[in-house]
Amino acid sequence: MFIYDQNQAQAGRVALIVCGRKHMVQVSRREFSMGALLGATMLSGCLQPGQAAGAGKAKNLLLIVIDDLNDWVTALGDHPQVNTPHIDALAASGTVFTNAHAQAPICGPSRASLFSGLYPAQTGIYGQIKDADLGPAVAAVSPTLLLPQYLRSHGFFTAGRGKVSHQGGQEGMFDEYHARSAKNGDYGPKPEKRIKWDSDKTHTDWGAHPDTDAEMIDHITATWGAQFLQREHTQPFMLALGFVRPHVPWYVPQHWLDKFPLDEIEMPKVLANDLGDVPQAARDLAAVPQMPTLEWAMENNEWRPIMQAYLASIAFVDHCVGMVMESLRASGRSEDTLVCLASDNGYHLGEKQRFAKMSLWERSTRVPLMFAGPGIRPQVITDPVGLIDIYPTTIDILGLPANTENAGRSLAPLLTLGQALPVEPQLSVYGEGNYAVIDQRYRYIRYADGSEELYDHENDPMEWTNLAERPEVAEVKQRLGRYIPANALPEFPSPTAAS
């Protein structure tokens, strides 16, 4: 639980912090004050005094999907210098999940799972997928509609802008969709030449560019989203906004970098031989030779600039979230609009000797996930949940019939009534046959070749000690291993189909 203090946060400190899964600052993961959270809610400006949780009913949906945002938001307590006042205000006004995980640690399959309501193992979508292939891949295994299509079938007007699905938005996915600006590329305007990392095999680079916020894709997306909310709407709507920062390249205008002086940045804790006790399959799967290594970053004095650029990118996208939320409040629709904010996957910033996502370790799968709006209770939930739960949860809160094809579960009883739900470990997959299973305490990883990792987050939050070969954890591995599917589909399209 936390109380958010904007002045403290802007000074690089957090006044009263939630305890995320890792860095417990003031209270334990399970000890918090509901009174403190309600106090934070009033401070945030998202709920006004007298607007009790449970009042009103949501009829619209605002879905905000942020690209590659790891757990460095104040509400999750995992980096002391993040500057996310608008995301924190949203978290304080509703339910924030501190143990939420993507179903895949890479954009394409994660978003495919979110919008289809199906696990990657059900669709065979384990890697990046073109938007044109998303519908056929899902239709090959299920009659389900993608979330925007389902809402449209129940009378909603659906609109989106930015990176919603992996390439933006599948044709026909929305009634109205605006792709990222062609002149700005997929992730924003590019300088004439790379600033720091000269490789044509990755978007990775960092530095000050362009000159103004208005040139940034996310600012354009936020401006359009804010204008959409000011329109007259004669039917319920879904508005999906996909922000690309902090996805690489970490380019932002200079004034965002200035908020994080290099010599003041607190660096992640890393272990020099962190990969010494993981199987070869882990090293092979997580290898990203196109991206900088920690060794390179340290030798070239670029670790701090990378950290600065990532933190600045987070601050910038938080500003964009604020633009949208301010418009929602000004529109008068905050009283009937459900807001869901999530990231599609996490990101390593030196941990495990890497700067990347695309692994089955905690930093790659743990993501922010929060809901706010009429009837949503202010609370912090530490039980494991997944992005797979967004589809069934939103349609339940909006009062629509359940989609029986959904593989996740509705969190609505917990969000609106405070009813405890059974603990369900979460499943993440990266590449065919490689799985991570996460519960309240452990992360169990099993690779396609049968090799394993097991981490005890209660005693080893940084995942420095692989316990998998210790006999005393055999029961834990067996219990969590039951969640790994035995009948997963091969990758779509299969080699036979492709030929």
Short mmCIF file of C-alpha atoms in Angstrom, two decimals:
data_model
loop_
_atom_site.label_atom_id
_atom_site.label_comp_id
_atom_site.label_asym_id
_atom_site.label_seq_id
_atom_site.Cartn_x
_atom_site.Cartn_y
_atom_site.Cartn_z
CA MET A 1 0.00 0.00 0.00
CA PHE A 2 1.20 3.50 -0.52
CA ILE A 3 0.47 7.17 -0.19
CA TYR A 4 1.72 9.10 -3.18
CA ASP A 5 3.39 12.46 -2.56
CA GLN A 6 4.15 14.26 -5.84
CA ASN A 7 6.75 16.62 -4.40
CA GLN A 8 8.67 13.75 -2.85
CA ALA A 9 8.47 11.71 -6.05
CA GLN A 10 9.75 14.54 -8.20
CA ALA A 11 12.65 14.90 -5.81
CA GLY A 12 13.55 11.29 -6.48
CA ARG A 13 11.96 9.94 -3.30
CA VAL A 14 8.74 8.13 -2.45
CA ALA A 15 7.03 9.23 0.72
CA LEU A 16 5.01 6.20 1.72
CA ILE A 17 5.63 3.36 -0.65
CA VAL A 18 3.83 0.23 -1.47
CA CYS A 19 5.83 -2.82 -1.04
CA GLY A 20 6.14 -4.45 -4.39
CA ARG A 21 7.15 -8.03 -4.67
CA LYS A 22 10.79 -7.20 -4.23
CA HIS A 23 11.88 -4.09 -2.41
CA MET A 24 9.94 -3.76 0.82
CA VAL A 25 10.47 -0.22 1.95
CA GLN A 26 8.14 0.41 4.85
CA VAL A 27 5.61 -2.37 5.16
CA SER A 28 5.47 -6.00 4.16
CA ARG A 29 3.67 -7.19 1.04
CA ARG A 30 0.64 -8.16 3.10
CA GLU A 31 0.52 -5.38 5.68
CA PHE A 32 -1.09 -2.17 4.53
CA SER A 33 -3.57 0.44 5.67
CA MET A 34 -6.80 0.83 3.76
CA GLY A 35 -7.18 4.23 5.40
CA ALA A 36 -3.82 5.26 3.98
CA LEU A 37 -4.83 4.20 0.50
CA LEU A 38 -8.11 6.07 0.69
CA GLY A 39 -6.11 9.10 1.78
CA ALA A 40 -3.90 8.71 -1.25
CA THR A 41 -6.97 8.41 -3.42
CA MET A 42 -8.23 11.79 -2.28
CA LEU A 43 -4.79 13.33 -2.83
CA SER A 44 -4.56 11.94 -6.34
CA GLY A 45 -7.51 13.84 -7.70
CA CYS A 46 -8.90 10.78 -9.47
CA LEU A 47 -11.72 10.39 -6.98
CA GLN A 48 -13.34 13.30 -5.26
CA PRO A 49 -14.34 13.36 -1.58
CA GLY A 50 -17.67 11.66 -1.14
CA GLN A 51 -17.27 9.52 -4.26
CA ALA A 52 -17.20 6.18 -2.52
CA ALA A 53 -15.91 3.04 -4.16
CA GLY A 54 -18.81 1.12 -5.61
CA ALA A 55 -20.80 4.20 -6.60
CA GLY A 56 -21.91 4.27 -10.22
CA LYS A 57 -21.51 1.75 -13.01
CA ALA A 58 -19.03 1.70 -15.85
CA LYS A 59 -20.41 1.70 -19.38
CA ASN A 60 -17.26 2.72 -21.32
CA LEU A 61 -13.74 1.31 -21.43
CA LEU A 62 -10.45 3.20 -21.65
CA LEU A 63 -7.62 0.73 -22.22
CA ILE A 64 -4.06 2.07 -22.03
CA VAL A 65 -1.30 -0.31 -23.14
CA ILE A 66 2.28 0.82 -22.55
CA ASP A 67 5.18 -0.78 -24.42
CA ASP A 68 8.05 -2.40 -22.48
CA LEU A 69 7.28 -0.68 -19.16
CA ASN A 70 8.73 -2.87 -16.43
CA ASP A 71 7.82 -2.59 -12.75
CA TRP A 72 9.55 0.78 -12.33
CA VAL A 73 6.46 2.71 -11.29
CA THR A 74 6.00 4.15 -7.82
CA ALA A 75 2.98 1.96 -7.18
CA LEU A 76 5.16 -1.14 -7.50
CA GLY A 77 8.08 0.31 -5.53
CA ASP A 78 10.86 -1.15 -7.67
CA HIS A 79 13.01 1.90 -8.45
CA PRO A 80 13.23 4.86 -6.06
CA GLN A 81 13.68 7.57 -8.71
CA VAL A 82 10.83 6.90 -11.11
CA ASN A 83 8.62 9.91 -11.80
CA THR A 84 5.13 8.60 -12.54
CA PRO A 85 2.66 10.91 -10.79
CA HIS A 86 -0.21 10.27 -13.21
CA ILE A 87 0.11 6.49 -13.23
CA ASP A 88 0.45 6.60 -9.45
CA ALA A 89 -2.70 8.69 -9.13
CA LEU A 90 -4.55 6.15 -11.24
CA ALA A 91 -3.23 3.33 -9.07
CA ALA A 92 -4.21 5.12 -5.88
CA SER A 93 -7.79 5.63 -7.10
CA GLY A 94 -8.40 1.96 -7.87
CA THR A 95 -6.95 -1.51 -7.69
CA VAL A 96 -3.27 -2.07 -8.42
CA PHE A 97 -1.80 -5.55 -8.85
CA THR A 98 1.79 -5.88 -7.66
CA ASN A 99 2.22 -9.44 -8.93
CA ALA A 100 0.89 -9.20 -12.49
CA HIS A 101 2.58 -10.98 -15.38
CA ALA A 102 2.53 -10.96 -19.15
CA GLN A 103 1.74 -14.26 -20.82
CA ALA A 104 4.81 -13.73 -23.03
CA PRO A 105 7.86 -11.47 -22.51
CA ILE A 106 7.67 -9.97 -26.01
CA CYS A 107 5.16 -7.65 -27.69
CA GLY A 108 3.46 -9.80 -30.33
CA PRO A 109 2.37 -12.87 -28.38
CA SER A 110 1.66 -10.86 -25.24
CA ARG A 111 -0.78 -8.55 -27.02
CA ALA A 112 -2.26 -11.43 -29.03
CA SER A 113 -3.04 -13.17 -25.74
CA LEU A 114 -4.47 -10.03 -24.14
CA PHE A 115 -6.86 -9.28 -27.02
CA SER A 116 -7.85 -12.86 -27.82
CA GLY A 117 -8.20 -14.02 -24.22
CA LEU A 118 -6.25 -17.16 -25.13
CA TYR A 119 -2.85 -18.39 -23.97
CA PRO A 120 0.01 -18.60 -26.48
CA ALA A 121 -0.03 -22.37 -26.01
CA GLN A 122 -3.64 -22.37 -27.27
CA THR A 123 -2.93 -20.32 -30.40
CA GLY A 124 0.67 -21.24 -31.19
CA ILE A 125 1.59 -17.53 -31.16
CA TYR A 126 4.96 -17.62 -29.38
CA GLY A 127 6.77 -14.92 -31.35
CA GLN A 128 6.09 -11.70 -33.21
CA ILE A 129 3.11 -11.87 -35.52
CA LYS A 130 1.81 -9.60 -38.25
CA ASP A 131 -1.55 -8.01 -37.57
CA ALA A 132 -2.90 -9.60 -40.74
CA ASP A 133 -2.09 -13.03 -39.28
CA LEU A 134 -3.60 -12.44 -35.84
CA GLY A 135 -7.22 -13.08 -36.84
CA PRO A 136 -6.45 -16.25 -38.83
CA ALA A 137 -4.24 -17.62 -36.04
CA VAL A 138 -6.99 -17.16 -33.46
CA ALA A 139 -9.76 -18.34 -35.78
CA ALA A 140 -7.85 -21.55 -36.45
CA VAL A 141 -8.30 -22.62 -32.83
CA SER A 142 -11.30 -20.72 -31.47
CA PRO A 143 -14.51 -18.97 -32.57
CA THR A 144 -13.78 -16.16 -30.11
CA LEU A 145 -13.83 -12.52 -31.10
CA LEU A 146 -10.95 -10.20 -30.23
CA LEU A 147 -11.85 -7.91 -27.33
CA PRO A 148 -12.73 -4.83 -29.43
CA GLN A 149 -14.81 -6.98 -31.77
CA TYR A 150 -16.62 -8.56 -28.84
CA LEU A 151 -17.48 -5.13 -27.48
CA ARG A 152 -18.64 -3.99 -30.92
CA SER A 153 -20.95 -7.01 -31.09
CA HIS A 154 -22.59 -5.71 -27.93
CA GLY A 155 -23.19 -2.18 -29.16
CA PHE A 156 -19.90 -0.46 -28.38
CA PHE A 157 -18.14 1.98 -30.67
CA THR A 158 -14.51 0.89 -30.70
CA ALA A 159 -11.60 3.21 -31.42
CA GLY A 160 -7.86 2.98 -31.10
CA ARG A 161 -4.61 4.73 -31.85
CA GLY A 162 -0.94 3.85 -31.53
CA LYS A 163 0.60 0.47 -30.80
CA VAL A 164 -2.40 -1.48 -29.61
CA SER A 165 -1.77 -4.91 -31.09
CA HIS A 166 1.81 -5.63 -32.11
CA GLN A 167 1.80 -3.60 -35.32
CA GLY A 168 -0.90 -1.22 -34.18
CA GLY A 169 -4.32 -2.60 -34.98
CA GLN A 170 -5.53 -5.44 -37.17
CA GLU A 171 -7.74 -4.34 -40.05
CA GLY A 172 -11.33 -4.50 -38.87
CA MET A 173 -10.32 -4.73 -35.22
CA PHE A 174 -11.78 -1.28 -34.47
CA ASP A 175 -14.53 0.90 -35.88
CA GLU A 176 -11.98 3.70 -35.97
CA TYR A 177 -8.24 3.19 -35.82
CA HIS A 178 -5.31 5.53 -36.45
CA ALA A 179 -1.92 3.96 -37.09
CA ARG A 180 1.35 5.44 -36.00
CA SER A 181 2.45 8.27 -38.27
CA ALA A 182 4.40 6.98 -41.26
CA LYS A 183 6.75 9.95 -41.21
CA ASN A 184 7.66 9.20 -37.62
CA GLY A 185 8.30 5.48 -38.10
CA ASP A 186 7.19 2.77 -35.70
CA TYR A 187 8.72 4.28 -32.57
CA GLY A 188 9.08 7.97 -33.30
CA PRO A 189 11.25 10.36 -35.31
CA LYS A 190 14.80 9.19 -35.88
CA PRO A 191 17.96 11.30 -35.87
CA GLU A 192 20.05 11.43 -39.04
CA LYS A 193 22.37 8.84 -37.53
CA ARG A 194 22.37 6.67 -34.42
CA ILE A 195 23.34 8.45 -31.23
CA LYS A 196 24.91 5.66 -29.15
CA TRP A 197 24.26 2.13 -30.47
CA ASP A 198 24.95 1.66 -34.16
CA SER A 199 23.23 -1.57 -35.17
CA ASP A 200 20.60 -2.11 -37.83
CA LYS A 201 19.45 -5.31 -36.09
CA THR A 202 17.69 -3.58 -33.21
CA HIS A 203 15.87 -0.34 -32.46
CA THR A 204 18.06 0.00 -29.37
CA ASP A 205 19.61 3.44 -28.99
CA TRP A 206 19.37 6.28 -26.49
CA GLY A 207 19.77 10.03 -26.27
CA ALA A 208 18.07 13.41 -26.68
CA HIS A 209 15.78 13.50 -29.72
CA PRO A 210 13.61 15.18 -31.02
CA ASP A 211 13.44 18.77 -29.81
CA THR A 212 9.79 18.91 -28.70
CA ASP A 213 7.18 16.66 -27.12
CA ALA A 214 4.75 17.43 -29.94
CA GLU A 215 6.96 15.48 -32.38
CA MET A 216 6.73 12.30 -30.31
CA ILE A 217 4.29 9.59 -31.40
CA ASP A 218 2.97 9.14 -27.88
CA HIS A 219 2.19 12.84 -27.56
CA ILE A 220 0.26 12.64 -30.84
CA THR A 221 -1.58 9.55 -29.57
CA ALA A 222 -2.40 11.21 -26.24
CA THR A 223 -3.63 14.38 -27.96
CA TRP A 224 -5.93 12.37 -30.22
CA GLY A 225 -7.15 10.27 -27.30
CA ALA A 226 -7.90 13.39 -25.27
CA GLN A 227 -9.87 14.83 -28.19
CA PHE A 228 -11.80 11.58 -28.63
CA LEU A 229 -12.92 11.74 -25.01
CA GLN A 230 -14.27 15.25 -25.58
CA ARG A 231 -16.54 14.11 -28.41
CA GLU A 232 -20.26 13.58 -28.06
CA HIS A 233 -20.88 9.84 -27.77
CA THR A 234 -24.29 8.35 -28.39
CA GLN A 235 -23.25 4.78 -27.60
CA PRO A 236 -20.86 3.17 -25.14
CA PHE A 237 -17.27 3.19 -26.36
CA MET A 238 -13.97 1.42 -26.04
CA LEU A 239 -10.93 3.64 -26.50
CA ALA A 240 -7.62 1.78 -26.77
CA LEU A 241 -4.41 3.81 -26.71
CA GLY A 242 -1.02 2.21 -27.31
CA PHE A 243 1.98 4.20 -26.08
CA VAL A 244 5.38 3.10 -27.39
CA ARG A 245 7.74 4.55 -24.78
CA PRO A 246 9.71 3.17 -22.99
CA HIS A 247 10.23 0.79 -25.94
CA VAL A 248 13.57 1.38 -27.65
CA PRO A 249 14.94 3.61 -28.99
CA TRP A 250 14.99 5.56 -25.75
CA TYR A 251 14.72 8.93 -27.48
CA VAL A 252 13.03 11.78 -25.63
CA PRO A 253 13.47 15.56 -25.73
CA GLN A 254 16.35 16.82 -23.61
CA HIS A 255 14.20 18.29 -20.84
CA TRP A 256 13.03 14.79 -19.86
CA LEU A 257 16.62 13.58 -19.54
CA ASP A 258 17.42 16.62 -17.41
CA LYS A 259 15.03 15.37 -14.74
CA PHE A 260 17.48 12.53 -14.00
CA PRO A 261 21.04 13.85 -13.46
CA LEU A 262 23.50 11.12 -14.35
CA ASP A 263 25.50 11.31 -11.14
CA GLU A 264 22.36 10.91 -9.01
CA ILE A 265 20.91 7.82 -10.67
CA GLU A 266 20.60 4.76 -8.45
CA MET A 267 21.77 1.70 -10.33
CA PRO A 268 20.16 -1.75 -10.27
CA LYS A 269 21.79 -4.38 -8.11
CA VAL A 270 23.49 -7.01 -10.23
CA LEU A 271 25.49 -10.15 -9.57
CA ALA A 272 28.64 -10.59 -11.66
CA ASN A 273 28.21 -14.36 -12.09
CA ASP A 274 24.41 -14.25 -12.17
CA LEU A 275 24.22 -16.69 -15.08
CA GLY A 276 26.58 -19.18 -13.48
CA ASP A 277 23.87 -21.41 -12.04
CA VAL A 278 21.34 -21.33 -14.89
CA PRO A 279 21.14 -24.06 -17.55
CA GLN A 280 22.56 -23.57 -21.01
CA ALA A 281 19.02 -23.44 -22.39
CA ALA A 282 18.40 -20.32 -20.31
CA ARG A 283 21.49 -18.60 -21.65
CA ASP A 284 20.67 -19.58 -25.21
CA LEU A 285 17.04 -18.45 -24.99
CA ALA A 286 17.89 -15.11 -23.40
CA ALA A 287 20.84 -14.32 -25.68
CA VAL A 288 20.38 -10.98 -27.47
CA PRO A 289 23.67 -10.35 -29.29
CA GLN A 290 22.15 -7.46 -31.25
CA MET A 291 21.76 -5.48 -28.02
CA PRO A 292 24.42 -4.10 -25.65
CA THR A 293 25.71 -6.30 -22.86
CA LEU A 294 26.21 -5.07 -19.34
CA GLU A 295 29.95 -5.56 -19.79
CA TRP A 296 29.94 -3.27 -22.84
CA ALA A 297 27.80 -0.66 -21.08
CA MET A 298 30.12 -0.57 -18.08
CA GLU A 299 33.31 -0.46 -20.14
CA ASN A 300 31.96 2.40 -22.25
CA ASN A 301 30.37 4.33 -19.36
CA GLU A 302 26.92 3.95 -20.92
CA TRP A 303 25.02 2.16 -18.16
CA ARG A 304 24.04 5.41 -16.46
CA PRO A 305 23.00 7.08 -19.74
CA ILE A 306 20.88 4.01 -20.56
CA MET A 307 19.27 4.20 -17.14
CA GLN A 308 18.71 7.93 -17.56
CA ALA A 309 17.06 7.44 -20.95
CA TYR A 310 14.79 4.64 -19.71
CA LEU A 311 13.71 6.63 -16.65
CA ALA A 312 13.14 9.69 -18.83
CA SER A 313 11.07 7.63 -21.27
CA ILE A 314 8.91 6.44 -18.37
CA ALA A 315 8.43 10.01 -17.14
CA PHE A 316 7.45 11.10 -20.64
CA VAL A 317 4.87 8.36 -21.15
CA ASP A 318 3.46 9.09 -17.69
CA HIS A 319 2.95 12.68 -18.87
CA CYS A 320 1.02 11.32 -21.87
CA VAL A 321 -1.14 9.20 -19.58
CA GLY A 322 -1.82 12.36 -17.60
CA MET A 323 -3.01 14.18 -20.72
CA VAL A 324 -5.58 11.46 -21.35
CA MET A 325 -6.72 11.18 -17.74
CA GLU A 326 -7.15 14.96 -17.44
CA SER A 327 -9.33 14.92 -20.55
CA LEU A 328 -11.37 12.04 -19.13
CA ARG A 329 -12.01 14.01 -15.96
CA ALA A 330 -12.84 17.18 -17.91
CA SER A 331 -15.25 15.26 -20.14
CA GLY A 332 -17.38 14.25 -17.17
CA ARG A 333 -17.09 10.61 -18.20
CA SER A 334 -14.80 9.47 -15.41
CA GLU A 335 -17.93 8.49 -13.49
CA ASP A 336 -18.98 5.93 -16.10
CA THR A 337 -15.67 4.83 -17.66
CA LEU A 338 -13.61 1.84 -16.60
CA VAL A 339 -9.88 2.51 -16.97
CA CYS A 340 -7.38 -0.31 -17.36
CA LEU A 341 -3.66 0.41 -17.66
CA ALA A 342 -1.11 -2.31 -18.38
CA SER A 343 2.27 -2.93 -19.93
CA ASP A 344 2.81 -5.73 -22.44
CA ASN A 345 6.05 -7.01 -20.87
CA GLY A 346 8.92 -6.00 -18.64
CA TYR A 347 12.56 -5.13 -19.38
CA HIS A 348 16.02 -5.78 -17.99
CA LEU A 349 18.27 -2.80 -17.34
CA GLY A 350 21.48 -4.67 -16.55
CA GLU A 351 20.03 -7.47 -14.45
CA LYS A 352 21.13 -10.89 -15.68
CA GLN A 353 23.88 -9.03 -17.59
CA ARG A 354 21.47 -7.80 -20.27
CA PHE A 355 19.43 -4.92 -21.65
CA ALA A 356 16.39 -6.62 -23.13
CA LYS A 357 13.07 -8.35 -22.50
CA MET A 358 12.73 -11.81 -24.10
CA SER A 359 13.47 -14.03 -21.11
CA LEU A 360 11.48 -15.99 -18.54
CA TRP A 361 12.98 -14.18 -15.56
CA GLU A 362 11.03 -11.84 -13.32
CA ARG A 363 12.20 -8.61 -14.89
CA SER A 364 10.84 -9.67 -18.31
CA THR A 365 7.35 -10.82 -17.28
CA ARG A 366 6.34 -8.66 -14.32
CA VAL A 367 4.25 -5.69 -15.43
CA PRO A 368 2.08 -2.90 -14.06
CA LEU A 369 -1.64 -3.69 -14.13
CA MET A 370 -4.32 -1.48 -12.61
CA PHE A 371 -8.03 -0.78 -12.87
CA ALA A 372 -9.89 2.35 -11.82
CA GLY A 373 -13.31 3.82 -12.34
CA PRO A 374 -16.83 3.65 -10.91
CA GLY A 375 -17.23 0.80 -8.47
CA ILE A 376 -13.55 -0.18 -8.43
CA ARG A 377 -12.25 -0.53 -4.89
CA PRO A 378 -9.03 1.25 -3.84
CA GLN A 379 -6.76 -1.64 -2.88
CA VAL A 380 -3.43 -3.30 -3.54
CA ILE A 381 -3.45 -6.98 -4.51
CA THR A 382 -0.34 -9.13 -4.17
CA ASP A 383 -1.81 -12.38 -5.50
CA PRO A 384 -0.64 -13.44 -8.98
CA VAL A 385 -2.73 -12.32 -11.95
CA GLY A 386 -2.06 -12.05 -15.67
CA LEU A 387 -2.84 -9.93 -18.70
CA ILE A 388 -4.94 -12.93 -19.76
CA ASP A 389 -7.47 -11.75 -17.14
CA ILE A 390 -8.07 -8.33 -18.72
CA TYR A 391 -10.57 -9.53 -21.34
CA PRO A 392 -12.94 -11.43 -19.01
CA THR A 393 -12.60 -8.79 -16.29
CA THR A 394 -13.50 -5.80 -18.44
CA ILE A 395 -16.54 -7.37 -20.07
CA ASP A 396 -17.77 -8.55 -16.66
CA ILE A 397 -17.48 -5.07 -15.14
CA LEU A 398 -19.20 -3.60 -18.20
CA GLY A 399 -22.12 -5.95 -17.56
CA LEU A 400 -21.72 -8.03 -20.71
CA PRO A 401 -22.17 -11.79 -21.03
CA ALA A 402 -19.09 -13.85 -20.31
CA ASN A 403 -17.11 -15.08 -23.30
CA THR A 404 -16.80 -18.79 -22.60
CA GLU A 405 -13.72 -18.99 -24.82
CA ASN A 406 -11.71 -16.79 -22.43
CA ALA A 407 -8.88 -18.73 -20.78
CA GLY A 408 -8.36 -16.16 -18.06
CA ARG A 409 -10.77 -15.34 -15.29
CA SER A 410 -12.78 -12.31 -14.29
CA LEU A 411 -11.27 -10.33 -11.44
CA ALA A 412 -14.47 -8.28 -11.12
CA PRO A 413 -15.60 -9.80 -7.78
CA LEU A 414 -12.28 -8.76 -6.26
CA LEU A 415 -12.23 -5.34 -7.94
CA THR A 416 -15.78 -4.30 -7.12
CA LEU A 417 -16.73 -6.31 -4.03
CA GLY A 418 -13.41 -7.13 -2.45
CA GLN A 419 -14.19 -10.84 -2.64
CA ALA A 420 -11.08 -12.97 -2.33
CA LEU A 421 -10.39 -15.22 -5.30
CA PRO A 422 -8.51 -18.52 -5.20
CA VAL A 423 -4.81 -18.07 -5.84
CA GLU A 424 -3.96 -19.11 -9.39
CA PRO A 425 -0.30 -19.29 -10.48
CA GLN A 426 0.41 -17.40 -13.69
CA LEU A 427 1.91 -18.89 -16.85
CA SER A 428 4.35 -17.13 -19.16
CA VAL A 429 5.94 -18.64 -22.25
CA TYR A 430 8.80 -17.57 -24.48
CA GLY A 431 9.38 -19.70 -27.53
CA GLU A 432 7.75 -23.05 -28.00
CA GLY A 433 8.15 -25.33 -24.98
CA ASN A 434 9.70 -22.81 -22.55
CA TYR A 435 7.54 -21.83 -19.57
CA ALA A 436 7.60 -19.90 -16.33
CA VAL A 437 5.02 -20.50 -13.60
CA ILE A 438 4.70 -17.80 -10.93
CA ASP A 439 2.80 -17.98 -7.66
CA GLN A 440 2.90 -15.81 -4.54
CA ARG A 441 6.39 -16.95 -3.60
CA TYR A 442 8.11 -18.93 -6.33
CA ARG A 443 9.05 -18.72 -9.99
CA TYR A 444 9.51 -22.10 -11.65
CA ILE A 445 11.01 -22.19 -15.15
CA ARG A 446 11.15 -25.26 -17.35
CA TYR A 447 12.80 -25.15 -20.76
CA ALA A 448 11.98 -27.24 -23.81
CA ASP A 449 14.94 -29.53 -23.09
CA GLY A 450 13.66 -30.22 -19.54
CA SER A 451 16.24 -28.08 -17.72
CA GLU A 452 14.92 -25.98 -14.86
CA GLU A 453 15.22 -22.93 -12.66
CA LEU A 454 13.43 -22.20 -9.38
CA TYR A 455 13.57 -18.95 -7.42
CA ASP A 456 12.23 -18.18 -3.96
CA HIS A 457 11.14 -14.54 -4.10
CA GLU A 458 10.58 -14.40 -0.38
CA ASN A 459 14.29 -14.92 0.25
CA ASP A 460 15.79 -14.13 -3.16
CA PRO A 461 13.84 -11.30 -4.83
CA MET A 462 16.61 -10.67 -7.37
CA GLU A 463 16.60 -14.29 -8.59
CA TRP A 464 20.30 -14.78 -7.87
CA THR A 465 20.11 -18.39 -6.61
CA ASN A 466 18.67 -21.18 -8.74
CA LEU A 467 17.23 -23.78 -6.35
CA ALA A 468 16.00 -26.21 -9.00
CA GLU A 469 18.48 -29.01 -8.23
CA ARG A 470 17.88 -29.00 -4.48
CA PRO A 471 15.85 -32.01 -3.29
CA GLU A 472 13.88 -30.01 -0.73
CA VAL A 473 12.08 -28.07 -3.49
CA ALA A 474 10.89 -31.13 -5.43
CA GLU A 475 7.32 -30.67 -4.18
CA VAL A 476 7.29 -27.01 -5.27
CA LYS A 477 8.47 -27.91 -8.76
CA GLN A 478 5.92 -30.70 -9.03
CA ARG A 479 3.08 -28.46 -7.85
CA LEU A 480 3.90 -25.60 -10.20
CA GLY A 481 4.80 -27.93 -13.05
CA ARG A 482 1.19 -29.05 -13.22
CA TYR A 483 0.34 -25.66 -14.77
CA ILE A 484 2.56 -26.26 -17.80
CA PRO A 485 0.35 -27.42 -20.67
CA ALA A 486 0.94 -30.91 -21.99
CA ASN A 487 -0.89 -30.31 -25.28
CA ALA A 488 0.45 -26.94 -26.43
CA LEU A 489 0.07 -26.13 -30.11
CA PRO A 490 3.12 -25.87 -32.35
CA GLU A 491 4.17 -22.41 -33.42
CA PHE A 492 1.83 -20.65 -35.85
CA PRO A 493 2.19 -21.03 -38.73
CA SER A 494 3.57 -24.52 -38.42
CA PRO A 495 6.54 -25.42 -40.67
CA THR A 496 4.22 -27.66 -42.69
CA ALA A 497 1.72 -24.88 -43.21
CA ALA A 498 4.47 -22.40 -44.04
CA SER A 499 5.84 -24.61 -46.78
#
